[in-house]
PDB file of C-alpha atoms (C1' of nucleotides) in Angstrom:
ATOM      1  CA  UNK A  81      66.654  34.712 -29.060  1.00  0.00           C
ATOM      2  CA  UNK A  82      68.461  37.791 -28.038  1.00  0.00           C
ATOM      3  CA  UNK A  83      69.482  39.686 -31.090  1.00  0.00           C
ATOM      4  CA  UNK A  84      71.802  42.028 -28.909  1.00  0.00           C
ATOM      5  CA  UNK A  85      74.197  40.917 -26.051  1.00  0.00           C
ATOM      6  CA  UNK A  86      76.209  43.122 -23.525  1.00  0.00           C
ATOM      7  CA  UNK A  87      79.678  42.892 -22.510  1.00  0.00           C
ATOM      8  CA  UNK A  88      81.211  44.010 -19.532  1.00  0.00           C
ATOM      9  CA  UNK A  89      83.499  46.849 -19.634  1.00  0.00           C
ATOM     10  CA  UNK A  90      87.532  45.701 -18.792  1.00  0.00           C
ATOM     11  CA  UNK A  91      86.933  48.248 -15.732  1.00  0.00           C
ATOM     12  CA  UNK A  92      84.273  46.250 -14.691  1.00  0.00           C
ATOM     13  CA  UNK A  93      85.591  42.699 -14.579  1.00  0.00           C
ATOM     14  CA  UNK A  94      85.727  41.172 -11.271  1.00  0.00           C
ATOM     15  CA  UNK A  95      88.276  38.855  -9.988  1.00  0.00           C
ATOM     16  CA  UNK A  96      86.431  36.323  -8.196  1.00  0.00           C
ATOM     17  CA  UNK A  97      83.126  35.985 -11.470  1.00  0.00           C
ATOM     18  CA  UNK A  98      86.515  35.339 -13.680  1.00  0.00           C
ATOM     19  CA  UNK A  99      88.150  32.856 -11.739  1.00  0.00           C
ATOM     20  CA  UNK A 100      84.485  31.272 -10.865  1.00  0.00           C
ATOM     21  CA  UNK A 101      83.825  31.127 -14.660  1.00  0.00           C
ATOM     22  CA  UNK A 102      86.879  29.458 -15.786  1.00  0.00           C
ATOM     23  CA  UNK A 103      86.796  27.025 -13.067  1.00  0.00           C
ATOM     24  CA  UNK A 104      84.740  24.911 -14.146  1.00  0.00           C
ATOM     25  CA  UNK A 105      85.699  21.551 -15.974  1.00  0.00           C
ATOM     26  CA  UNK A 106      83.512  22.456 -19.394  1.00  0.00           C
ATOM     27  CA  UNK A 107      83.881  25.845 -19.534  1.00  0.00           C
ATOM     28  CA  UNK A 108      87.559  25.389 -18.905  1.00  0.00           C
ATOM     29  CA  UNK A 109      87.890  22.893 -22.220  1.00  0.00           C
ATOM     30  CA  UNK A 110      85.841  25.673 -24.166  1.00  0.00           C
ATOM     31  CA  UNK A 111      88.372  28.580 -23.248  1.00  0.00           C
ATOM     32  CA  UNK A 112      90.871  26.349 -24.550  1.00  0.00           C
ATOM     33  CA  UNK A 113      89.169  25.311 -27.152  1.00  0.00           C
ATOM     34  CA  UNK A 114      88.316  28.831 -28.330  1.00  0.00           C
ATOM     35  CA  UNK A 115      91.875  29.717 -28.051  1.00  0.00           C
ATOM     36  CA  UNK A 116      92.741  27.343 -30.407  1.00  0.00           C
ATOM     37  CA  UNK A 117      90.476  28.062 -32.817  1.00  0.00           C
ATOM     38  CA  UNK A 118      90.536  31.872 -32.927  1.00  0.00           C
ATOM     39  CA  UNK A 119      86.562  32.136 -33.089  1.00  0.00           C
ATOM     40  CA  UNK A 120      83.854  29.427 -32.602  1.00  0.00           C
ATOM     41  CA  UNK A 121      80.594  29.751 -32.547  1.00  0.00           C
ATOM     42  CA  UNK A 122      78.712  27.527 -30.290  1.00  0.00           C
ATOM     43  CA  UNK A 123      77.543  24.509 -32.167  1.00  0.00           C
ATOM     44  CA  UNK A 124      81.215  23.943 -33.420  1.00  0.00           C
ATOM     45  CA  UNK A 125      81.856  23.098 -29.058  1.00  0.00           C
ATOM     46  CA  UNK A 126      79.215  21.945 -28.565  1.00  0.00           C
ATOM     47  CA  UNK A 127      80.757  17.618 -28.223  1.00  0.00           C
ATOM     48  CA  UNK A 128      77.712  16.013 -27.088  1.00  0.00           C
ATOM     49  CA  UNK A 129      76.096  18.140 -24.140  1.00  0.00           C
ATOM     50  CA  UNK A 130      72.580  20.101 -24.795  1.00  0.00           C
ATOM     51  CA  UNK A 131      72.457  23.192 -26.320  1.00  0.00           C
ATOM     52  CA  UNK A 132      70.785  24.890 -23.471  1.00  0.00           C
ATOM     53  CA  UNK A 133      73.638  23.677 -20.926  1.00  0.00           C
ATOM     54  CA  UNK A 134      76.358  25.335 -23.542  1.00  0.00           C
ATOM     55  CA  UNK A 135      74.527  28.425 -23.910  1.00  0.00           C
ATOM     56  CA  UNK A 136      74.592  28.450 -19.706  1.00  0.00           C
ATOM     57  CA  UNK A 137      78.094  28.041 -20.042  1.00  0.00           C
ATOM     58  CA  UNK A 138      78.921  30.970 -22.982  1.00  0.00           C
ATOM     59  CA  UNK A 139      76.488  33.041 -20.727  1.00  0.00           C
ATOM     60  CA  UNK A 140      79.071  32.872 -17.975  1.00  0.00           C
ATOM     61  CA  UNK A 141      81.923  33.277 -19.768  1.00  0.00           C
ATOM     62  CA  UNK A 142      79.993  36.091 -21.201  1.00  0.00           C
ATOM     63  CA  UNK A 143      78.391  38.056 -18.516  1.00  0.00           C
ATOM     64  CA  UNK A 144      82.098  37.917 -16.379  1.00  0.00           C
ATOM     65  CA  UNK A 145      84.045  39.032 -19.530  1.00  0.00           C
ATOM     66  CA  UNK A 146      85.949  36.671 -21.177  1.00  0.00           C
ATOM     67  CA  UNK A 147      84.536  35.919 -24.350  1.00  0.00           C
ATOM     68  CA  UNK A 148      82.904  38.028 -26.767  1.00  0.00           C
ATOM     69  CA  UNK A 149      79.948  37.158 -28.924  1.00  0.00           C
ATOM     70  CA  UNK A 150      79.275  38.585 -32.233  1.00  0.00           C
ATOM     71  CA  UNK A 151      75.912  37.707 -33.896  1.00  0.00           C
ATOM     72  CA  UNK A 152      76.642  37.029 -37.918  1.00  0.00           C
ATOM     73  CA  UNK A 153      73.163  36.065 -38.893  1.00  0.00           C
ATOM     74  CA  UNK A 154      72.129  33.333 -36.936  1.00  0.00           C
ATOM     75  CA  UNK A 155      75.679  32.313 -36.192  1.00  0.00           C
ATOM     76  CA  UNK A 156      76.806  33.280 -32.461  1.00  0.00           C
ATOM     77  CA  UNK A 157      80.658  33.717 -33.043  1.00  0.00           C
ATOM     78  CA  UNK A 158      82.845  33.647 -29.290  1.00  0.00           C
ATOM     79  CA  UNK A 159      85.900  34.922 -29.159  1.00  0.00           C
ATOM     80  CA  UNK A 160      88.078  35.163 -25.799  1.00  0.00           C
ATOM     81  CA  UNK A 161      88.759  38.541 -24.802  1.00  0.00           C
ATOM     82  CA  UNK A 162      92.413  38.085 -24.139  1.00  0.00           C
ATOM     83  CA  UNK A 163      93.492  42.042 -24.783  1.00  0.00           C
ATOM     84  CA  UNK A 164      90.792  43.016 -22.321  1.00  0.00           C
ATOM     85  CA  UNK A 165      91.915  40.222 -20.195  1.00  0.00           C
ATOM     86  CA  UNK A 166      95.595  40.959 -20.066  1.00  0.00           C
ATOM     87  CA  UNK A 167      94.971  45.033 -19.383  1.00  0.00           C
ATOM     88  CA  UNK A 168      93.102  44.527 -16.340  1.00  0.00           C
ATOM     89  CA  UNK A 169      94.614  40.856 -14.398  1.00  0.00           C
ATOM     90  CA  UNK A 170      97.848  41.390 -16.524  1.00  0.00           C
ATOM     91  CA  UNK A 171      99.272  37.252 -16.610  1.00  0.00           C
ATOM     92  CA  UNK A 172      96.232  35.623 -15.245  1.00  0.00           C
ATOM     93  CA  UNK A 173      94.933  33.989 -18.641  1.00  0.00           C
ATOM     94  CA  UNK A 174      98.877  33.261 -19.770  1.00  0.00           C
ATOM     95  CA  UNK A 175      99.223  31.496 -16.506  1.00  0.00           C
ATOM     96  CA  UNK A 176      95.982  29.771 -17.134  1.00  0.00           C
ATOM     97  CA  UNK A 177      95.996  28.756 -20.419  1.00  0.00           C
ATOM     98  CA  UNK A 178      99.765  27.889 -20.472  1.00  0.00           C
ATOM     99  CA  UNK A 179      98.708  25.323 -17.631  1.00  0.00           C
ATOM    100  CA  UNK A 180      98.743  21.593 -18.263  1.00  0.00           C
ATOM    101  CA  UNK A 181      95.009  21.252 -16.495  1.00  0.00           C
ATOM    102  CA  UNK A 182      96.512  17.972 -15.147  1.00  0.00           C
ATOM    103  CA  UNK A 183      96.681  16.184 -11.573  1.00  0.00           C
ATOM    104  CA  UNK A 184      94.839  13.348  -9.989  1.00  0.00           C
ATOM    105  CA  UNK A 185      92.036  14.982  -7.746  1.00  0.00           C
ATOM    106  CA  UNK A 186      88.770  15.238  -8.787  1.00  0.00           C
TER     107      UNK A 186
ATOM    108  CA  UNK B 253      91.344  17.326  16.098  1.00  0.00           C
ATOM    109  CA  UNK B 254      93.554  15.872  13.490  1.00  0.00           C
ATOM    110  CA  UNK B 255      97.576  16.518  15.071  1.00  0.00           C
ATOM    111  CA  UNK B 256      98.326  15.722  11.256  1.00  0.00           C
ATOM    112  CA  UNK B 257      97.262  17.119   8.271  1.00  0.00           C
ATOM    113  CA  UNK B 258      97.886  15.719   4.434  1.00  0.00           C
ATOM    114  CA  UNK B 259      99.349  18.415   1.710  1.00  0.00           C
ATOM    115  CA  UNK B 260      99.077  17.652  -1.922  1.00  0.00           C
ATOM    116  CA  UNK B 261     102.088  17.267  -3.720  1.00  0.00           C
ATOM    117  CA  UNK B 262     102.167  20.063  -6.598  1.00  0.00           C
ATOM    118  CA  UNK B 263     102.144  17.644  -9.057  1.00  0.00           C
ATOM    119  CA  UNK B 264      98.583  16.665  -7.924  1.00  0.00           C
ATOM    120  CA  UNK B 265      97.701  19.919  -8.182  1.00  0.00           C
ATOM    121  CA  UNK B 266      94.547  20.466 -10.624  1.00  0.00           C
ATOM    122  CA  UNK B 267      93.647  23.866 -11.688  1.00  0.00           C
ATOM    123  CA  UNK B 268      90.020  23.408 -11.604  1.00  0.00           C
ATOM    124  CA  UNK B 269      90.550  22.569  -7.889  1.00  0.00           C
ATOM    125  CA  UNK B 270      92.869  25.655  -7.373  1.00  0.00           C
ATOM    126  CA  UNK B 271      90.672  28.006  -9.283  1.00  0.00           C
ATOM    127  CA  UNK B 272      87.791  26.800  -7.363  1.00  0.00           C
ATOM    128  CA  UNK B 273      89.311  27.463  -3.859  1.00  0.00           C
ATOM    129  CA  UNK B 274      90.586  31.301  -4.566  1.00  0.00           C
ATOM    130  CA  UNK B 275      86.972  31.872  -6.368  1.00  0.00           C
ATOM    131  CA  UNK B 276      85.769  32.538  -2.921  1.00  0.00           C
ATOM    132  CA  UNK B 277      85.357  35.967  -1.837  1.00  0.00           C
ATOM    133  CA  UNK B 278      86.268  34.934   2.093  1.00  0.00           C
ATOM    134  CA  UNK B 279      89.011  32.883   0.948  1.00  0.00           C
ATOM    135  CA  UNK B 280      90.663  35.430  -1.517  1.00  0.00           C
ATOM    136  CA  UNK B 281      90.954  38.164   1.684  1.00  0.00           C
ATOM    137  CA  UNK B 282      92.236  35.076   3.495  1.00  0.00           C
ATOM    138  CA  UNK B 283      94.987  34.549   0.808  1.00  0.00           C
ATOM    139  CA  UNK B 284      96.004  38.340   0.093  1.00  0.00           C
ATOM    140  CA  UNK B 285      96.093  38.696   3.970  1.00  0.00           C
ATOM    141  CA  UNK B 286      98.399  35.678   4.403  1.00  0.00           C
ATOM    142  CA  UNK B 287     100.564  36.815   1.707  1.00  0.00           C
ATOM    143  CA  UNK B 288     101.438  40.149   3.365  1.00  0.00           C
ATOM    144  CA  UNK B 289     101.461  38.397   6.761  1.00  0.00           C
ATOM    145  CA  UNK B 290     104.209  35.670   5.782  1.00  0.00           C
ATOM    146  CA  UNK B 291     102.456  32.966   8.454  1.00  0.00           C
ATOM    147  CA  UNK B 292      99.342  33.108  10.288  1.00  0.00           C
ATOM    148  CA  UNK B 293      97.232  31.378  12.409  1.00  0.00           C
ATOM    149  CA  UNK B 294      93.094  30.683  11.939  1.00  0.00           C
ATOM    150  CA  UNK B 295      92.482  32.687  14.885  1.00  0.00           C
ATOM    151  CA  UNK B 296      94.564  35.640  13.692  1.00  0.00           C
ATOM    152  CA  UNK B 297      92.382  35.904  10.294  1.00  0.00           C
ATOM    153  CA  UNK B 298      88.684  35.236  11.869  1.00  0.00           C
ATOM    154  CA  UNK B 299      87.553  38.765  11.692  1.00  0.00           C
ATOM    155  CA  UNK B 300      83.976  37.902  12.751  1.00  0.00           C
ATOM    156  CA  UNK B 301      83.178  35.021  11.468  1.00  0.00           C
ATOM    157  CA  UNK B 302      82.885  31.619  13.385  1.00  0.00           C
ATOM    158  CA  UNK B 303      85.784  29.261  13.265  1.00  0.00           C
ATOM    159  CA  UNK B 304      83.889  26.609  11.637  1.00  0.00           C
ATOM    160  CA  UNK B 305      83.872  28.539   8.973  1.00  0.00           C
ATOM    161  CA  UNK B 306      87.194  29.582   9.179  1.00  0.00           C
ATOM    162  CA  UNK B 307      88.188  26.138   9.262  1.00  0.00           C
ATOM    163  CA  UNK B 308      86.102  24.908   6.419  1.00  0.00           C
ATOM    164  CA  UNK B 309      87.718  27.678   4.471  1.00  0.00           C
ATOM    165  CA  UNK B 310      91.742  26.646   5.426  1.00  0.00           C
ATOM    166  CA  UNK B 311      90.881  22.945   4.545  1.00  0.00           C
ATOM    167  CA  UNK B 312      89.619  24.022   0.950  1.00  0.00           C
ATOM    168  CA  UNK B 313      92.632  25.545   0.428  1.00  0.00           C
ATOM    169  CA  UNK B 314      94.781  22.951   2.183  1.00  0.00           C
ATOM    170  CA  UNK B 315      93.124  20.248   0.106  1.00  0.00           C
ATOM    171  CA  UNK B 316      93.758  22.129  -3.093  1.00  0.00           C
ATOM    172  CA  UNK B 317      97.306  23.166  -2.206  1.00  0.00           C
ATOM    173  CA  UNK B 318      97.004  26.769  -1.725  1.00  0.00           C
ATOM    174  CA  UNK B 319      98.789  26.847   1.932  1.00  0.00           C
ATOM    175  CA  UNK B 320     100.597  24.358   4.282  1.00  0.00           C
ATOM    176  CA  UNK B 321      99.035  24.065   7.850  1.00  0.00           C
ATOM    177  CA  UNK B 322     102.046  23.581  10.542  1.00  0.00           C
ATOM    178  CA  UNK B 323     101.053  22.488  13.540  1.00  0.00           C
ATOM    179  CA  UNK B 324     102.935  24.262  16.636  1.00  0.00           C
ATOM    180  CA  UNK B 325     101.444  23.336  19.940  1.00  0.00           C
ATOM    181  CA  UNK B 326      98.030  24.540  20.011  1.00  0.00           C
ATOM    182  CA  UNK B 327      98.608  27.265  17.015  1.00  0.00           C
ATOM    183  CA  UNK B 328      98.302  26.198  13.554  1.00  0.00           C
ATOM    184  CA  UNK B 329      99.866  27.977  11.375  1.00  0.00           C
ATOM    185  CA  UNK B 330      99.332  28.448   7.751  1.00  0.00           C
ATOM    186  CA  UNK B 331     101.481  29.626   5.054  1.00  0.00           C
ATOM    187  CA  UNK B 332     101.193  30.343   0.867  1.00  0.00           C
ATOM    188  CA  UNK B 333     102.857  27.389  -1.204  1.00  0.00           C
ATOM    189  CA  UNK B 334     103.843  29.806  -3.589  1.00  0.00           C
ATOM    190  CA  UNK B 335     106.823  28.226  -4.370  1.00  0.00           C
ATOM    191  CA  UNK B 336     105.092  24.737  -5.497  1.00  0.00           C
ATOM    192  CA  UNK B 337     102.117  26.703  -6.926  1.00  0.00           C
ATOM    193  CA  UNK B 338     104.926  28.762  -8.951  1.00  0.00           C
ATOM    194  CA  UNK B 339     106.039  25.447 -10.428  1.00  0.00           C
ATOM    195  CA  UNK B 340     102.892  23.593 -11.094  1.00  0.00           C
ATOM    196  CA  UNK B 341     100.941  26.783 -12.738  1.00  0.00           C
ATOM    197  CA  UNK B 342     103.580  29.757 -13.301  1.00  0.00           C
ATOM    198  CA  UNK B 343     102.532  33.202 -13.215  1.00  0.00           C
ATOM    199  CA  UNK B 344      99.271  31.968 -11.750  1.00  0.00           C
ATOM    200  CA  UNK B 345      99.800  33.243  -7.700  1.00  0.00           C
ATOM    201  CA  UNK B 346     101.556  36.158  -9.377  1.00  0.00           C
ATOM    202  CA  UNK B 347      98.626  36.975 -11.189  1.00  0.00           C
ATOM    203  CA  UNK B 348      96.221  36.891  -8.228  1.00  0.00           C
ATOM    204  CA  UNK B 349      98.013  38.707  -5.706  1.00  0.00           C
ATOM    205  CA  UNK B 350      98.828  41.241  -8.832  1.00  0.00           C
ATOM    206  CA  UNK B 351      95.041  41.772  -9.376  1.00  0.00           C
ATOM    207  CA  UNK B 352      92.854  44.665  -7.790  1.00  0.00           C
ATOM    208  CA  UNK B 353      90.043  42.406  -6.734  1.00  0.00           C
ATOM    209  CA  UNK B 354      88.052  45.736  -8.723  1.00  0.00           C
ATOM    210  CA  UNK B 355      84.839  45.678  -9.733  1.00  0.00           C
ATOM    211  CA  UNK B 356      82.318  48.707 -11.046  1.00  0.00           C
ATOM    212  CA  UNK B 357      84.302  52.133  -9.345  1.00  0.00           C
ATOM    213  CA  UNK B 358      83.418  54.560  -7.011  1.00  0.00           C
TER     214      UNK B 358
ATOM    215  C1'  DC C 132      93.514  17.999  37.857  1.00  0.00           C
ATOM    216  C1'  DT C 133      91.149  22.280  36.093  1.00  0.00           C
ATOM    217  C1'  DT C 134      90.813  25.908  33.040  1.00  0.00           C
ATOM    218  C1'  DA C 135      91.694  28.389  28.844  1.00  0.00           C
ATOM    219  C1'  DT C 136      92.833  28.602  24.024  1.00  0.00           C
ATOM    220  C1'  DA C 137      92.969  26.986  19.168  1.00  0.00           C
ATOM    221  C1'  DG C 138      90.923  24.594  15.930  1.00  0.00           C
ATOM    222  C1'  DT C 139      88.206  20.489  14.081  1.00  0.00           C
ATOM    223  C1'  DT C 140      84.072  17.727  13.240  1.00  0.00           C
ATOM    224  C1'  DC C 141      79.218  16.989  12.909  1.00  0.00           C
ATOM    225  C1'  DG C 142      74.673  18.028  11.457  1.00  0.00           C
ATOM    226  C1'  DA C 143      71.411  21.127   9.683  1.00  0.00           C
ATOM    227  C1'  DT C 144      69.898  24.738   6.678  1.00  0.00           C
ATOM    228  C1'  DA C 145      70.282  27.940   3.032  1.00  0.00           C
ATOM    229  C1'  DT C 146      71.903  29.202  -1.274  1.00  0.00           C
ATOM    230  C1'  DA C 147      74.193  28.480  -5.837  1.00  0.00           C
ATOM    231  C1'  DT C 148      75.258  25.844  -9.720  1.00  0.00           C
ATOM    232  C1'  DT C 149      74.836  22.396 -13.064  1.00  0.00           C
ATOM    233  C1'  DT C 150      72.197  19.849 -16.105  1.00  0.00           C
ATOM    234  C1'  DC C 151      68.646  18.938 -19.221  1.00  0.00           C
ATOM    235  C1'  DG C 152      64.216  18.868 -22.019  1.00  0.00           C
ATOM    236  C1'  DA C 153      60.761  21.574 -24.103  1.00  0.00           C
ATOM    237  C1'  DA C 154      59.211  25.662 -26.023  1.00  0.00           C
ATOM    238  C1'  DC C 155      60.461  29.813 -28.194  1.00  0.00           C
ATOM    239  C1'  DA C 156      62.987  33.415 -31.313  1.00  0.00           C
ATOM    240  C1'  DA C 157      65.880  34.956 -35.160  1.00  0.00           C
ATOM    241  C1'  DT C 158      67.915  34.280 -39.419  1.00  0.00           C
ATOM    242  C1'  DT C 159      68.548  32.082 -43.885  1.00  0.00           C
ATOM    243  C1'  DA C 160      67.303  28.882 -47.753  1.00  0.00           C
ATOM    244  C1'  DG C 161      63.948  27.098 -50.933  1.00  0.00           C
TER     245       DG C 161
ATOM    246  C1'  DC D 195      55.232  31.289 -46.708  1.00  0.00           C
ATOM    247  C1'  DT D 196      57.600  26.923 -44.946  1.00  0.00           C
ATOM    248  C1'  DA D 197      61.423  24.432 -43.324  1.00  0.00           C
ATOM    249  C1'  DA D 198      65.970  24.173 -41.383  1.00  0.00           C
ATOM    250  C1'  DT D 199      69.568  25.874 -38.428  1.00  0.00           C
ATOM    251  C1'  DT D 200      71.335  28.304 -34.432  1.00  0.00           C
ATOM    252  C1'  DG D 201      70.951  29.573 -30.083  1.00  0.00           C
ATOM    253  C1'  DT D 202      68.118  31.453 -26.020  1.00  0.00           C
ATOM    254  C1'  DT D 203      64.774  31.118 -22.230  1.00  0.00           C
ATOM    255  C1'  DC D 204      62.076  28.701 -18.891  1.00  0.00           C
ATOM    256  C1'  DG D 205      61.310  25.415 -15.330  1.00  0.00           C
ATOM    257  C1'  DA D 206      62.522  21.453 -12.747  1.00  0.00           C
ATOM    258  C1'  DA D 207      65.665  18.217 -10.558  1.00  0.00           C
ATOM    259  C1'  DA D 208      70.079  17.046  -8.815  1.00  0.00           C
ATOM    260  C1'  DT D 209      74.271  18.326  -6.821  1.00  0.00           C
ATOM    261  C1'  DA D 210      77.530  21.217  -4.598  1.00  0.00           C
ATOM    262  C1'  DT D 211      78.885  24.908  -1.486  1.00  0.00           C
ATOM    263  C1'  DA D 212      78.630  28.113   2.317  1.00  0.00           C
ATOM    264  C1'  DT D 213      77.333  29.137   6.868  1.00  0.00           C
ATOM    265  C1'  DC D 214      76.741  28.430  11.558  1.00  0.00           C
ATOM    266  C1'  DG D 215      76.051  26.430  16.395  1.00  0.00           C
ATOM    267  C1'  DA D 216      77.227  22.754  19.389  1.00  0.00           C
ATOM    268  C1'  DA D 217      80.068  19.191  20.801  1.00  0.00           C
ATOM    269  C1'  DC D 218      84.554  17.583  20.676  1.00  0.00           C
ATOM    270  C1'  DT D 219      89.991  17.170  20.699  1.00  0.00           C
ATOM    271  C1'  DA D 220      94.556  18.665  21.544  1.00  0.00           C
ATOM    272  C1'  DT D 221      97.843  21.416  23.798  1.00  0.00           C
ATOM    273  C1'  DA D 222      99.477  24.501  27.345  1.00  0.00           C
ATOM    274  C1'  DA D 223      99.199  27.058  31.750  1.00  0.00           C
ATOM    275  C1'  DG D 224      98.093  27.415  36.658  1.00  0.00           C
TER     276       DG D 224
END
DNA sequence: CTTATAGTTCGATATATTTCGAACAATTAG
DNA sequence: CTAATTGTTCGAAATATATCGAACTATAAG
């Protein structure tokens, strides 16, 4: 397992990885999720899909910058990266996580 | 080709659905360029790419409410719904159009 | 009617993404 | 050391998306 991970730097977040990472219908429920909860780590969201497909997913959300992971022993902790978030696409989480996902199409 | 098209009403909008559309590099230039253009037709936004393309690209964001296709004789124009986006998912647009698309600097 | 313009639709190909099981790695408990 | 827990990595299969040329449709102009 990695024992290290790398986050992007704010400066480096792109627009279009961030948008392309939270749309998605899992990874969507696990920003929310996360939000609620403060700090998860990734069994706790896991629900009933693989490991290996939610480690694809916190690998996204990783690698375009908006969660952190912190290793506490063998516990992966996420937490979104809302400050880092805000300074460089000031409004775009608010909008998104204020958002009732809602609406019929698929 | 269709003398009609359908427009989602905002409260079938889904976010997923929105989110997915912008997430597009071609389509994001398309959006930012309609939004300092007011109204603009395909043709006027090709650049050098073939209008099937083009014309996949409008219906994504048709189909997910993004813009409204009119049709005026043999020019079809297309305009932002930021108005109905603004009420379905507030601060989203804002958001978007606010953002330097960025990435790693010069 | 003929031609030109604007845009769609179809079909094919290429590329990305998602999903999952199996094997592996790191840490902690006993 | 051994077992249990947490999560990653690899590889394969399925699905979705993007791209483009060619044929087509609709409207307008001559």
């Amino acid at each position: 397992m990695a024992n290290t991970y790398t986050h992007p730097d704010p400066q480096e977040f792109n627009l279009i990885s961030i948008l392309r990472a939270i749309a998605d219908p899992v990874r969507l429920e696990l920003i929310r999720h996360l939000h609620q909860l403060g700090e998860a780590n990734c069994s706790t969201l896991l629900g009933s899909r693989p490991k290996s497909s939610m480690s694809h997913h916190f690998q996204v959300l990783r690698e375009s910058g908006i969660l952190h992971t912190r290793i506490d022993g063998v516990n992966h902790r996420n937490t979104l990266r809302l400050d880092d978030l805000e300074k460089r696409f000031p409004g775009l989480m608010n909008a998104i996580l204020a958002a009732s996902s809602g609406g019929s199409r698929p």
